mmCIF file of C-alpha atoms and ligand atoms in Angstrom:
data_model
loop_
_atom_site.group_PDB
_atom_site.id
_atom_site.type_symbol
_atom_site.label_atom_id
_atom_site.label_comp_id
_atom_site.label_asym_id
_atom_site.label_seq_id
_atom_site.Cartn_x
_atom_site.Cartn_y
_atom_site.Cartn_z
ATOM 1 C CA MET G 812 103.548 30.783 79.922
ATOM 2 C CA GLU G 813 99.779 30.786 79.816
ATOM 3 C CA LEU G 814 98.113 34.071 78.860
ATOM 4 C CA ALA G 815 95.558 33.617 81.690
ATOM 5 C CA ALA G 816 98.316 33.293 84.334
ATOM 6 C CA PHE G 817 100.118 36.381 82.933
ATOM 7 C CA VAL G 818 96.918 38.446 83.031
ATOM 8 C CA SER G 819 96.086 37.344 86.543
ATOM 9 C CA ASN G 820 99.609 38.260 87.723
ATOM 10 C CA LEU G 821 99.095 41.693 86.177
ATOM 11 C CA GLU G 822 95.724 42.127 87.914
ATOM 12 C CA ARG G 823 97.183 41.127 91.255
ATOM 13 C CA LEU G 824 100.080 43.546 90.817
ATOM 14 C CA ALA G 825 97.739 46.413 89.892
ATOM 15 C CA GLY G 826 95.554 45.717 92.936
ATOM 16 C CA GLU G 827 98.534 45.610 95.315
ATOM 17 C CA ALA G 828 100.059 48.760 93.854
ATOM 18 C CA GLU G 829 96.761 50.668 94.085
ATOM 19 C CA GLN G 830 96.432 49.654 97.699
ATOM 20 C CA ALA G 831 100.036 50.596 98.490
ATOM 21 C CA PHE G 832 99.727 54.040 96.866
ATOM 22 C CA GLY G 833 96.266 54.541 98.373
ATOM 23 C CA SER G 834 97.522 53.999 101.896
ATOM 24 C CA ALA G 835 100.799 55.941 101.509
ATOM 25 C CA HIS G 836 100.411 59.175 103.486
ATOM 26 C CA ASP G 837 103.868 60.610 103.456
ATOM 27 C CA ALA G 838 106.551 61.255 100.868
ATOM 28 C CA ALA G 839 108.707 58.356 102.092
ATOM 29 C CA SER G 840 105.991 55.699 101.722
ATOM 30 C CA VAL G 841 104.936 57.018 98.288
ATOM 31 C CA GLU G 842 108.536 56.795 97.194
ATOM 32 C CA GLN G 843 108.914 53.305 98.656
ATOM 33 C CA ALA G 844 105.848 52.081 96.739
ATOM 34 C CA ARG G 845 107.078 53.766 93.599
ATOM 35 C CA VAL G 846 110.399 51.939 93.771
ATOM 36 C CA GLN G 847 108.677 48.659 94.554
ATOM 37 C CA TYR G 848 106.147 48.743 91.707
ATOM 38 C CA VAL G 849 107.422 50.997 88.963
ATOM 39 C CA GLY G 850 111.135 51.310 89.752
ATOM 40 C CA ALA G 851 113.129 51.219 86.495
ATOM 41 C CA ARG G 852 115.539 48.560 87.710
ATOM 42 C CA SER G 853 113.941 46.216 90.191
ATOM 43 C CA GLY G 854 110.287 47.273 90.149
ATOM 44 C CA GLN G 855 107.716 44.461 89.941
ATOM 45 C CA MET G 856 106.220 45.970 86.796
ATOM 46 C CA LYS G 857 109.579 45.575 85.151
ATOM 47 C CA SER G 858 109.810 41.855 85.987
ATOM 48 C CA LEU G 859 106.311 41.199 84.666
ATOM 49 C CA GLN G 860 107.167 43.013 81.487
ATOM 50 C CA LYS G 861 110.049 40.552 81.012
ATOM 51 C CA GLU G 862 107.619 37.642 81.303
ATOM 52 C CA MET G 863 105.907 38.860 78.142
ATOM 53 C CA GLY G 864 108.687 37.074 76.230
ATOM 54 C CA ALA G 865 107.482 33.707 77.618
ATOM 55 C CA LEU G 866 103.989 34.113 76.074
ATOM 56 C CA ALA G 867 103.099 32.365 72.861
ATOM 57 C CA PRO G 868 103.568 34.843 69.972
ATOM 58 C CA SER G 869 99.814 34.766 69.241
ATOM 59 C CA ASP G 870 99.043 35.751 72.858
ATOM 60 C CA ARG G 871 101.466 38.662 72.955
ATOM 61 C CA PRO G 872 99.179 41.357 71.444
ATOM 62 C CA ILE G 873 96.511 40.731 74.112
ATOM 63 C CA GLY G 874 99.177 40.383 76.843
ATOM 64 C CA GLY G 875 100.801 43.675 75.730
ATOM 65 C CA LYS G 876 97.470 45.522 75.758
ATOM 66 C CA LYS G 877 96.716 44.280 79.263
ATOM 67 C CA LEU G 878 100.225 45.227 80.379
ATOM 68 C CA ASN G 879 99.704 48.791 79.165
ATOM 69 C CA GLU G 880 96.339 49.069 80.923
ATOM 70 C CA VAL G 881 97.894 47.966 84.184
ATOM 71 C CA LYS G 882 100.817 50.379 83.724
ATOM 72 C CA ASP G 883 98.290 53.222 83.312
ATOM 73 C CA ARG G 884 96.370 52.182 86.435
ATOM 74 C CA ILE G 885 99.530 52.070 88.522
ATOM 75 C CA GLN G 886 100.704 55.439 87.153
ATOM 76 C CA LEU G 887 97.306 56.935 88.010
ATOM 77 C CA ALA G 888 97.560 55.590 91.551
ATOM 78 C CA LEU G 889 101.060 57.092 91.883
ATOM 79 C CA ASP G 890 99.939 60.468 90.491
ATOM 80 C CA SER G 891 96.998 60.746 92.838
ATOM 81 C CA ALA G 892 99.154 59.782 95.823
ATOM 82 C CA GLN G 893 101.569 62.563 94.913
ATOM 83 C CA ALA G 894 98.767 65.093 94.335
ATOM 84 C CA ARG G 895 97.310 64.201 97.746
ATOM 85 C CA LEU G 896 100.709 64.802 99.334
ATOM 86 C CA ASN G 897 101.188 68.180 97.638
ATOM 87 C CA ALA G 898 97.697 69.336 98.585
ATOM 88 C CA SER G 899 98.367 68.694 102.245
ATOM 89 C CA SER G 900 101.807 70.358 102.280
ATOM 90 C CA PRO G 901 102.174 73.603 104.300
ATOM 91 C CA ALA G 902 103.199 75.508 101.152
ATOM 92 C CA VAL G 903 99.870 74.831 99.471
ATOM 93 C CA ALA G 904 97.976 75.532 102.661
ATOM 94 C CA LYS G 905 99.579 78.988 102.630
ATOM 95 C CA GLY G 906 98.940 79.394 98.911
ATOM 96 C CA LEU G 907 102.676 79.463 98.229
ATOM 97 C CA LEU G 908 103.019 76.594 95.790
ATOM 98 C CA LEU G 909 104.541 77.666 92.521
ATOM 99 C CA ASP G 910 102.027 77.785 89.713
ATOM 100 C CA PRO G 911 104.155 77.552 86.555
ATOM 101 C CA THR G 912 101.237 78.644 84.368
ATOM 102 C CA LEU G 913 101.107 82.112 85.945
ATOM 103 C CA PRO G 914 102.896 84.933 84.063
ATOM 104 C CA GLY G 915 106.113 86.024 85.772
ATOM 105 C CA ARG G 916 106.048 88.962 88.179
ATOM 106 C CA ARG G 917 108.066 91.886 86.845
ATOM 107 C CA ILE G 918 110.741 92.975 89.290
ATOM 108 C CA ARG G 919 110.456 96.759 89.746
ATOM 109 C CA LEU G 920 113.902 98.280 89.816
ATOM 110 C CA GLY G 921 114.378 101.490 91.734
ATOM 111 C CA HIS G 922 115.900 104.416 89.899
ATOM 112 C CA VAL G 923 117.548 107.737 90.452
ATOM 113 C CA HIS G 924 115.323 110.507 91.895
ATOM 114 C CA PRO G 925 114.265 113.147 89.300
ATOM 115 C CA ILE G 926 116.227 115.862 91.125
ATOM 116 C CA THR G 927 119.393 113.746 91.086
ATOM 117 C CA GLN G 928 118.781 113.039 87.391
ATOM 118 C CA THR G 929 118.410 116.788 86.811
ATOM 119 C CA ILE G 930 121.649 117.489 88.700
ATOM 120 C CA ASP G 931 123.512 114.958 86.526
ATOM 121 C CA GLN G 932 122.108 116.543 83.346
ATOM 122 C CA LEU G 933 123.016 120.067 84.499
ATOM 123 C CA LYS G 934 126.573 118.950 85.262
ATOM 124 C CA GLN G 935 126.865 117.464 81.773
ATOM 125 C CA ILE G 936 125.566 120.575 80.008
ATOM 126 C CA MET G 937 127.729 122.946 82.045
ATOM 127 C CA GLY G 938 130.696 120.600 81.642
ATOM 128 C CA ARG G 939 130.392 120.994 77.862
ATOM 129 C CA LEU G 940 130.439 124.790 78.420
ATOM 130 C CA GLY G 941 133.744 124.407 80.284
ATOM 131 C CA PHE G 942 132.561 124.473 83.913
ATOM 132 C CA GLY G 943 134.063 122.049 86.456
ATOM 133 C CA VAL G 944 132.207 120.961 89.606
ATOM 134 C CA ALA G 945 132.942 122.250 93.124
ATOM 135 C CA GLU G 946 131.345 121.334 96.433
ATOM 136 C CA GLY G 947 130.856 122.954 99.808
ATOM 137 C CA PRO G 948 129.344 122.069 103.191
ATOM 138 C CA GLU G 949 125.622 122.375 103.963
ATOM 139 C CA VAL G 950 126.341 123.584 107.519
ATOM 140 C CA GLU G 951 127.989 126.959 107.000
ATOM 141 C CA ASP G 952 129.384 129.819 109.060
ATOM 142 C CA SER G 953 128.293 133.449 108.815
ATOM 143 C CA TRP G 954 131.463 134.411 106.999
ATOM 144 C CA HIS G 955 130.773 132.215 103.948
ATOM 145 C CA ASN G 956 126.989 132.569 103.955
ATOM 146 C CA PHE G 957 126.914 136.346 104.563
ATOM 147 C CA VAL G 958 129.974 138.436 105.418
ATOM 148 C CA ALA G 959 132.228 137.535 102.497
ATOM 149 C CA LEU G 960 129.194 137.871 100.224
ATOM 150 C CA ASN G 961 128.898 141.529 101.195
ATOM 151 C CA ILE G 962 125.884 140.925 103.452
ATOM 152 C CA PRO G 963 126.682 142.975 106.566
ATOM 153 C CA GLN G 964 125.723 142.225 110.177
ATOM 154 C CA ASP G 965 122.487 144.264 110.160
ATOM 155 C CA HIS G 966 121.225 143.069 106.729
ATOM 156 C CA PRO G 967 117.660 141.660 106.803
ATOM 157 C CA ALA G 968 118.825 138.535 104.919
ATOM 158 C CA ARG G 969 120.546 137.465 108.168
ATOM 159 C CA ASP G 970 117.332 137.617 110.200
ATOM 160 C CA PRO G 971 116.873 134.483 112.348
ATOM 161 C CA LEU G 972 113.331 134.211 110.963
ATOM 162 C CA ASP G 973 114.730 133.814 107.434
ATOM 163 C CA ASN G 974 117.430 131.246 108.217
ATOM 164 C CA PHE G 975 117.964 127.940 109.978
ATOM 165 C CA TYR G 976 120.582 128.897 112.581
ATOM 166 C CA LEU G 977 122.020 126.089 114.656
ATOM 167 C CA SER G 978 122.247 126.472 118.404
ATOM 168 C CA VAL G 979 125.819 125.611 119.312
ATOM 169 C CA ALA G 980 127.243 124.803 122.766
ATOM 170 C CA GLY G 981 124.186 125.856 124.719
ATOM 171 C CA ARG G 982 123.643 129.163 122.912
ATOM 172 C CA SER G 983 120.176 129.697 121.532
ATOM 173 C CA ALA G 984 119.641 129.811 117.770
ATOM 174 C CA ILE G 985 118.545 133.454 118.050
ATOM 175 C CA ASP G 986 122.130 134.315 118.995
ATOM 176 C CA GLY G 987 122.962 133.034 115.534
ATOM 177 C CA VAL G 988 123.258 136.478 114.008
ATOM 178 C CA SER G 989 126.605 136.774 115.770
ATOM 179 C CA GLU G 990 129.781 136.686 113.720
ATOM 180 C CA ASN G 991 130.694 133.017 114.224
ATOM 181 C CA ALA G 992 127.143 131.593 114.091
ATOM 182 C CA ARG G 993 126.503 128.413 112.165
ATOM 183 C CA LEU G 994 123.498 127.777 109.968
ATOM 184 C CA LEU G 995 122.169 125.531 107.212
ATOM 185 C CA ARG G 996 123.321 127.409 104.132
ATOM 186 C CA SER G 997 120.583 129.479 102.536
ATOM 187 C CA GLN G 998 122.269 129.670 99.113
ATOM 188 C CA THR G 999 125.023 127.913 97.176
ATOM 189 C CA SER G 1000 126.813 131.262 96.721
ATOM 190 C CA THR G 1001 128.783 130.144 99.796
ATOM 191 C CA VAL G 1002 130.746 127.829 97.505
ATOM 192 C CA GLN G 1003 131.874 130.807 95.395
ATOM 193 C CA ILE G 1004 133.695 132.132 98.460
ATOM 194 C CA ARG G 1005 135.201 128.772 99.420
ATOM 195 C CA VAL G 1006 136.554 128.212 95.899
ATOM 196 C CA MET G 1007 137.953 131.753 95.525
ATOM 197 C CA GLU G 1008 139.600 131.484 98.948
ATOM 198 C CA SER G 1009 141.403 128.324 97.932
ATOM 199 C CA VAL G 1010 142.480 128.837 94.311
ATOM 200 C CA PRO G 1011 143.715 131.798 92.263
ATOM 201 C CA PRO G 1012 141.974 132.934 89.032
ATOM 202 C CA PRO G 1013 141.029 131.809 86.445
ATOM 203 C CA ILE G 1014 138.054 129.857 87.846
ATOM 204 C CA ARG G 1015 135.129 128.353 86.003
ATOM 205 C CA ILE G 1016 132.947 126.177 88.232
ATOM 206 C CA ILE G 1017 129.408 125.221 89.050
ATOM 207 C CA SER G 1018 128.245 123.918 92.402
ATOM 208 C CA LEU G 1019 125.032 121.958 92.869
ATOM 209 C CA GLY G 1020 123.513 121.174 96.220
ATOM 210 C CA ARG G 1021 120.876 121.552 98.888
ATOM 211 C CA VAL G 1022 119.998 124.851 100.514
ATOM 212 C CA TYR G 1023 117.556 125.586 103.343
ATOM 213 C CA ARG G 1024 115.136 128.415 104.069
ATOM 214 C CA PRO G 1025 112.177 128.576 106.459
ATOM 215 C CA ASP G 1026 109.837 129.223 103.507
ATOM 216 C CA GLU G 1027 106.225 128.042 103.716
ATOM 217 C CA ALA G 1028 105.807 125.117 101.287
ATOM 218 C CA ASP G 1029 103.574 125.912 98.313
ATOM 219 C CA ALA G 1030 103.515 124.987 94.622
ATOM 220 C CA THR G 1031 106.836 126.758 93.901
ATOM 221 C CA HIS G 1032 108.565 126.859 97.328
ATOM 222 C CA PHE G 1033 109.959 124.205 99.630
ATOM 223 C CA PRO G 1034 112.025 124.687 102.825
ATOM 224 C CA MET G 1035 114.785 122.488 101.379
ATOM 225 C CA PHE G 1036 115.625 122.837 97.715
ATOM 226 C CA HIS G 1037 118.625 122.742 95.372
ATOM 227 C CA GLN G 1038 120.513 125.455 93.570
ATOM 228 C CA MET G 1039 123.043 125.443 90.772
ATOM 229 C CA GLU G 1040 125.647 128.107 91.419
ATOM 230 C CA GLY G 1041 127.935 129.206 88.589
ATOM 231 C CA LEU G 1042 131.125 131.240 88.892
ATOM 232 C CA TRP G 1043 133.527 132.445 86.237
ATOM 233 C CA ILE G 1044 136.507 134.496 87.443
ATOM 234 C CA ASP G 1045 139.109 135.868 85.053
ATOM 235 C CA GLN G 1046 140.319 139.107 83.560
ATOM 236 C CA ASN G 1047 137.754 140.933 81.406
ATOM 237 C CA VAL G 1048 134.737 138.741 82.075
ATOM 238 C CA THR G 1049 131.623 140.579 80.857
ATOM 239 C CA MET G 1050 127.879 140.792 81.348
ATOM 240 C CA ALA G 1051 127.466 139.775 77.676
ATOM 241 C CA GLN G 1052 129.212 136.482 78.496
ATOM 242 C CA LEU G 1053 126.910 135.962 81.479
ATOM 243 C CA ARG G 1054 123.854 136.391 79.291
ATOM 244 C CA SER G 1055 125.087 134.093 76.541
ATOM 245 C CA ILE G 1056 126.102 131.347 78.986
ATOM 246 C CA LEU G 1057 122.652 131.400 80.564
ATOM 247 C CA ARG G 1058 121.012 131.404 77.126
ATOM 248 C CA MET G 1059 123.121 128.459 75.963
ATOM 249 C CA PHE G 1060 122.399 126.594 79.171
ATOM 250 C CA ALA G 1061 118.648 127.222 78.847
ATOM 251 C CA THR G 1062 118.384 126.109 75.232
ATOM 252 C CA ASN G 1063 120.388 122.976 76.037
ATOM 253 C CA TYR G 1064 118.352 121.990 79.066
ATOM 254 C CA LEU G 1065 114.888 123.348 78.224
ATOM 255 C CA GLY G 1066 114.879 123.268 74.424
ATOM 256 C CA SER G 1067 115.712 125.634 71.598
ATOM 257 C CA ASP G 1068 112.311 127.353 71.787
ATOM 258 C CA VAL G 1069 112.782 128.579 75.385
ATOM 259 C CA SER G 1070 112.350 132.323 75.970
ATOM 260 C CA ILE G 1071 114.651 133.881 78.577
ATOM 261 C CA ARG G 1072 114.396 137.348 80.132
ATOM 262 C CA PHE G 1073 116.861 139.306 82.307
ATOM 263 C CA ARG G 1074 115.306 141.774 84.763
ATOM 264 C CA PRO G 1075 117.381 144.351 86.667
ATOM 265 C CA SER G 1076 117.576 143.323 90.305
ATOM 266 C CA PHE G 1077 119.735 143.566 93.418
ATOM 267 C CA PHE G 1078 121.998 141.084 95.212
ATOM 268 C CA PRO G 1079 124.614 142.327 97.736
ATOM 269 C CA PHE G 1080 127.305 140.153 96.093
ATOM 270 C CA THR G 1081 126.795 141.158 92.441
ATOM 271 C CA GLU G 1082 126.761 144.531 90.663
ATOM 272 C CA PRO G 1083 125.005 144.868 88.304
ATOM 273 C CA SER G 1084 122.501 142.148 89.202
ATOM 274 C CA VAL G 1085 119.683 140.545 87.232
ATOM 275 C CA GLU G 1086 116.835 138.164 87.878
ATOM 276 C CA VAL G 1087 116.565 135.366 85.284
ATOM 277 C CA ASP G 1088 113.062 134.439 84.076
ATOM 278 C CA PHE G 1089 111.896 131.758 81.630
ATOM 279 C CA LEU G 1090 108.569 131.782 79.845
ATOM 280 C CA TRP G 1091 106.379 128.895 81.004
ATOM 281 C CA ASN G 1092 102.823 128.455 79.675
ATOM 282 C CA GLY G 1093 102.604 132.138 78.808
ATOM 283 C CA ASN G 1094 103.943 133.411 82.164
ATOM 284 C CA TRP G 1095 107.400 134.692 83.029
ATOM 285 C CA ILE G 1096 108.650 132.611 85.992
ATOM 286 C CA GLU G 1097 111.755 133.460 88.038
ATOM 287 C CA PHE G 1098 114.387 130.735 87.895
ATOM 288 C CA GLY G 1099 117.353 132.457 89.534
ATOM 289 C CA GLY G 1100 119.603 135.417 90.052
ATOM 290 C CA ALA G 1101 122.858 136.461 88.421
ATOM 291 C CA GLY G 1102 125.285 139.314 87.985
ATOM 292 C CA MET G 1103 128.882 140.538 87.909
ATOM 293 C CA VAL G 1104 130.769 139.634 91.103
ATOM 294 C CA ASP G 1105 130.858 142.706 93.372
ATOM 295 C CA PRO G 1106 134.376 144.194 93.909
ATOM 296 C CA ASN G 1107 133.817 143.923 97.697
ATOM 297 C CA VAL G 1108 133.496 140.131 97.328
ATOM 298 C CA LEU G 1109 136.671 139.945 95.224
ATOM 299 C CA SER G 1110 138.508 141.913 97.926
ATOM 300 C CA ALA G 1111 137.090 139.731 100.727
ATOM 301 C CA VAL G 1112 138.756 136.665 99.207
ATOM 302 C CA GLY G 1113 142.027 138.498 98.574
ATOM 303 C CA TYR G 1114 141.714 139.200 94.842
ATOM 304 C CA ASP G 1115 142.544 142.569 93.312
ATOM 305 C CA PRO G 1116 139.247 143.980 91.918
ATOM 306 C CA GLU G 1117 141.258 146.282 89.618
ATOM 307 C CA GLN G 1118 142.638 143.218 87.816
ATOM 308 C CA ILE G 1119 140.035 140.526 88.283
ATOM 309 C CA THR G 1120 136.402 140.380 87.167
ATOM 310 C CA GLY G 1121 133.787 137.699 87.493
ATOM 311 C CA LEU G 1122 130.267 136.598 86.736
ATOM 312 C CA ALA G 1123 128.025 134.497 88.948
ATOM 313 C CA PHE G 1124 124.579 132.963 88.787
ATOM 314 C CA GLY G 1125 122.346 130.832 90.991
ATOM 315 C CA LEU G 1126 119.383 128.900 89.569
ATOM 316 C CA GLY G 1127 116.690 126.841 91.330
ATOM 317 C CA VAL G 1128 117.158 123.196 90.331
ATOM 318 C CA GLU G 1129 113.594 122.120 91.249
ATOM 319 C CA ARG G 1130 112.075 124.815 89.055
ATOM 320 C CA LEU G 1131 114.267 123.758 86.107
ATOM 321 C CA CYS G 1132 113.254 120.124 86.573
ATOM 322 C CA MET G 1133 109.591 121.125 86.913
ATOM 323 C CA ARG G 1134 109.568 123.195 83.741
ATOM 324 C CA ARG G 1135 111.306 120.496 81.718
ATOM 325 C CA HIS G 1136 108.923 117.748 82.866
ATOM 326 C CA GLY G 1137 105.737 119.792 83.216
ATOM 327 C CA VAL G 1138 105.492 119.331 87.005
ATOM 328 C CA HIS G 1139 103.286 122.038 88.504
ATOM 329 C CA ASP G 1140 103.795 121.482 92.236
ATOM 330 C CA ILE G 1141 107.277 121.293 93.788
ATOM 331 C CA ARG G 1142 105.829 119.229 96.675
ATOM 332 C CA ASP G 1143 105.222 116.336 94.257
ATOM 333 C CA LEU G 1144 109.002 115.932 94.030
ATOM 334 C CA TYR G 1145 109.241 115.249 97.769
ATOM 335 C CA ARG G 1146 106.064 113.301 98.576
ATOM 336 C CA ASN G 1147 107.850 110.002 97.857
ATOM 337 C CA ASP G 1148 104.825 108.738 95.954
ATOM 338 C CA LEU G 1149 106.229 105.958 93.779
ATOM 339 C CA ARG G 1150 103.427 106.354 91.218
ATOM 340 C CA PHE G 1151 104.747 109.885 90.565
ATOM 341 C CA LEU G 1152 108.460 109.056 90.800
ATOM 342 C CA HIS G 1153 108.238 106.047 88.456
ATOM 343 C CA GLN G 1154 107.350 108.396 85.596
ATOM 344 C CA PHE G 1155 110.883 109.788 85.418
HETATM 345 C C1 FA5 L 2026 119.889 133.499 95.437
HETATM 346 O O1 FA5 L 2026 119.804 132.538 96.228
HETATM 347 C C2 FA5 L 2026 121.215 133.987 94.945
HETATM 348 N N1 FA5 L 2026 122.258 133.353 95.690
HETATM 349 C C3 FA5 L 2026 121.357 133.756 93.449
HETATM 350 C C4 FA5 L 2026 122.544 134.422 92.875
HETATM 351 C C5 FA5 L 2026 123.724 133.711 92.715
HETATM 352 C C6 FA5 L 2026 122.490 135.771 92.459
HETATM 353 C C7 FA5 L 2026 124.851 134.331 92.167
HETATM 354 C C8 FA5 L 2026 123.602 136.363 91.919
HETATM 355 C C9 FA5 L 2026 124.767 135.681 91.764
HETATM 356 P P1 FA5 L 2026 117.309 133.791 95.183
HETATM 357 O O2 FA5 L 2026 117.043 133.907 96.632
HETATM 358 O O3 FA5 L 2026 116.493 134.611 94.273
HETATM 359 O O4 FA5 L 2026 118.836 134.084 94.838
HETATM 360 O O5 FA5 L 2026 117.119 132.224 94.780
HETATM 361 C C10 FA5 L 2026 117.486 131.754 93.522
HETATM 362 C C11 FA5 L 2026 116.470 130.754 93.001
HETATM 363 O O6 FA5 L 2026 116.286 129.694 93.939
HETATM 364 C C12 FA5 L 2026 115.054 131.299 92.835
HETATM 365 O O7 FA5 L 2026 114.940 132.006 91.626
HETATM 366 C C13 FA5 L 2026 114.244 130.037 92.790
HETATM 367 O O8 FA5 L 2026 114.345 129.411 91.516
HETATM 368 C C14 FA5 L 2026 114.966 129.206 93.795
HETATM 369 N N2 FA5 L 2026 114.292 129.253 95.088
HETATM 370 C C15 FA5 L 2026 114.355 130.235 96.025
HETATM 371 N N3 FA5 L 2026 113.635 129.915 97.109
HETATM 372 C C16 FA5 L 2026 113.079 128.693 96.857
HETATM 373 C C17 FA5 L 2026 112.246 127.795 97.592
HETATM 374 N N4 FA5 L 2026 111.834 128.052 98.820
HETATM 375 N N5 FA5 L 2026 111.891 126.619 97.006
HETATM 376 C C18 FA5 L 2026 112.317 126.315 95.762
HETATM 377 N N6 FA5 L 2026 113.126 127.095 95.045
HETATM 378 C C19 FA5 L 2026 113.502 128.277 95.562
#
């Protein structure tokens, strides 16, 4: 075959292919032209390539060079047809086309809320000290929230202004002070009563959960917060044990350098009673109450106070979490600001 004829065939093919790709305006016609001109099996480029063998050996280097030039032209025409198609696709119009050169977007996983994390840690620490976990309802009756805890009918702690009473069956919430009123529990000490009513001594439990009080929200108060209640019932339980348990708990959760102080106090359900303070940035801050279970409470649940003794404590979970993590406003825990929550 003549070199001139081979080159002119190549030129013709390149011209046709460029025209075909130039006028292809949808994916199907681009693909059709691709198969026709550069298809691996029956494409026209392929057949011309075979004709190379019919050239005189001295013409082959020039023929081969021309063949490669034409291949490049056709490939360019194919590439620009495809680019034109992509640019007009709805995905690009919306800016959605994948750009593989962009760094990947990190998927932000959610995680457990700091108060739930704190609750898990408290359960672990107290578990190592031999305390199991008990639970009780958040909607309570007056018996468990007050009466069995030695808080009589006329006690100020039962005031409707200090509790969230529920209005039941058409009765107003103010009637709540009555004997069978229901309310959102104001303390986890209710669980002490429920556990003692259902099992005989010895008992060693903690109970962690939400409690509710109509307190004005400020840096250290919130109307819904969590408490960790502890109860140890057995023969010969002592105040010294109460103090060492709370000390061990505090050094485990807050660090070995924590300072703890017990202040004489009063709770209707413990005698003697103490307030538990921890030192925080040079100030003594109240974290909870504690004491020896009052004989009246032991009698209310059917125990013999001559035989059975007990210790109990109730600590504010938010304040523990705040001191450990250096949070200075309890409201930050409940603002649901992800920039704050992601730090935990
Ligand atoms: C009680 O609730 C007692 N039941 C504790 C107790 C249990 C005493 C067993 C004896 C035996 P008090 O009302 O002081 O006690 O609350 C205990 C802790 O809950 C407080 O020290 C504080 O850490 C936390 N607390 C109280 N009110 C709020 C509030 N509005 N917001 C956040 N934390 C609070």
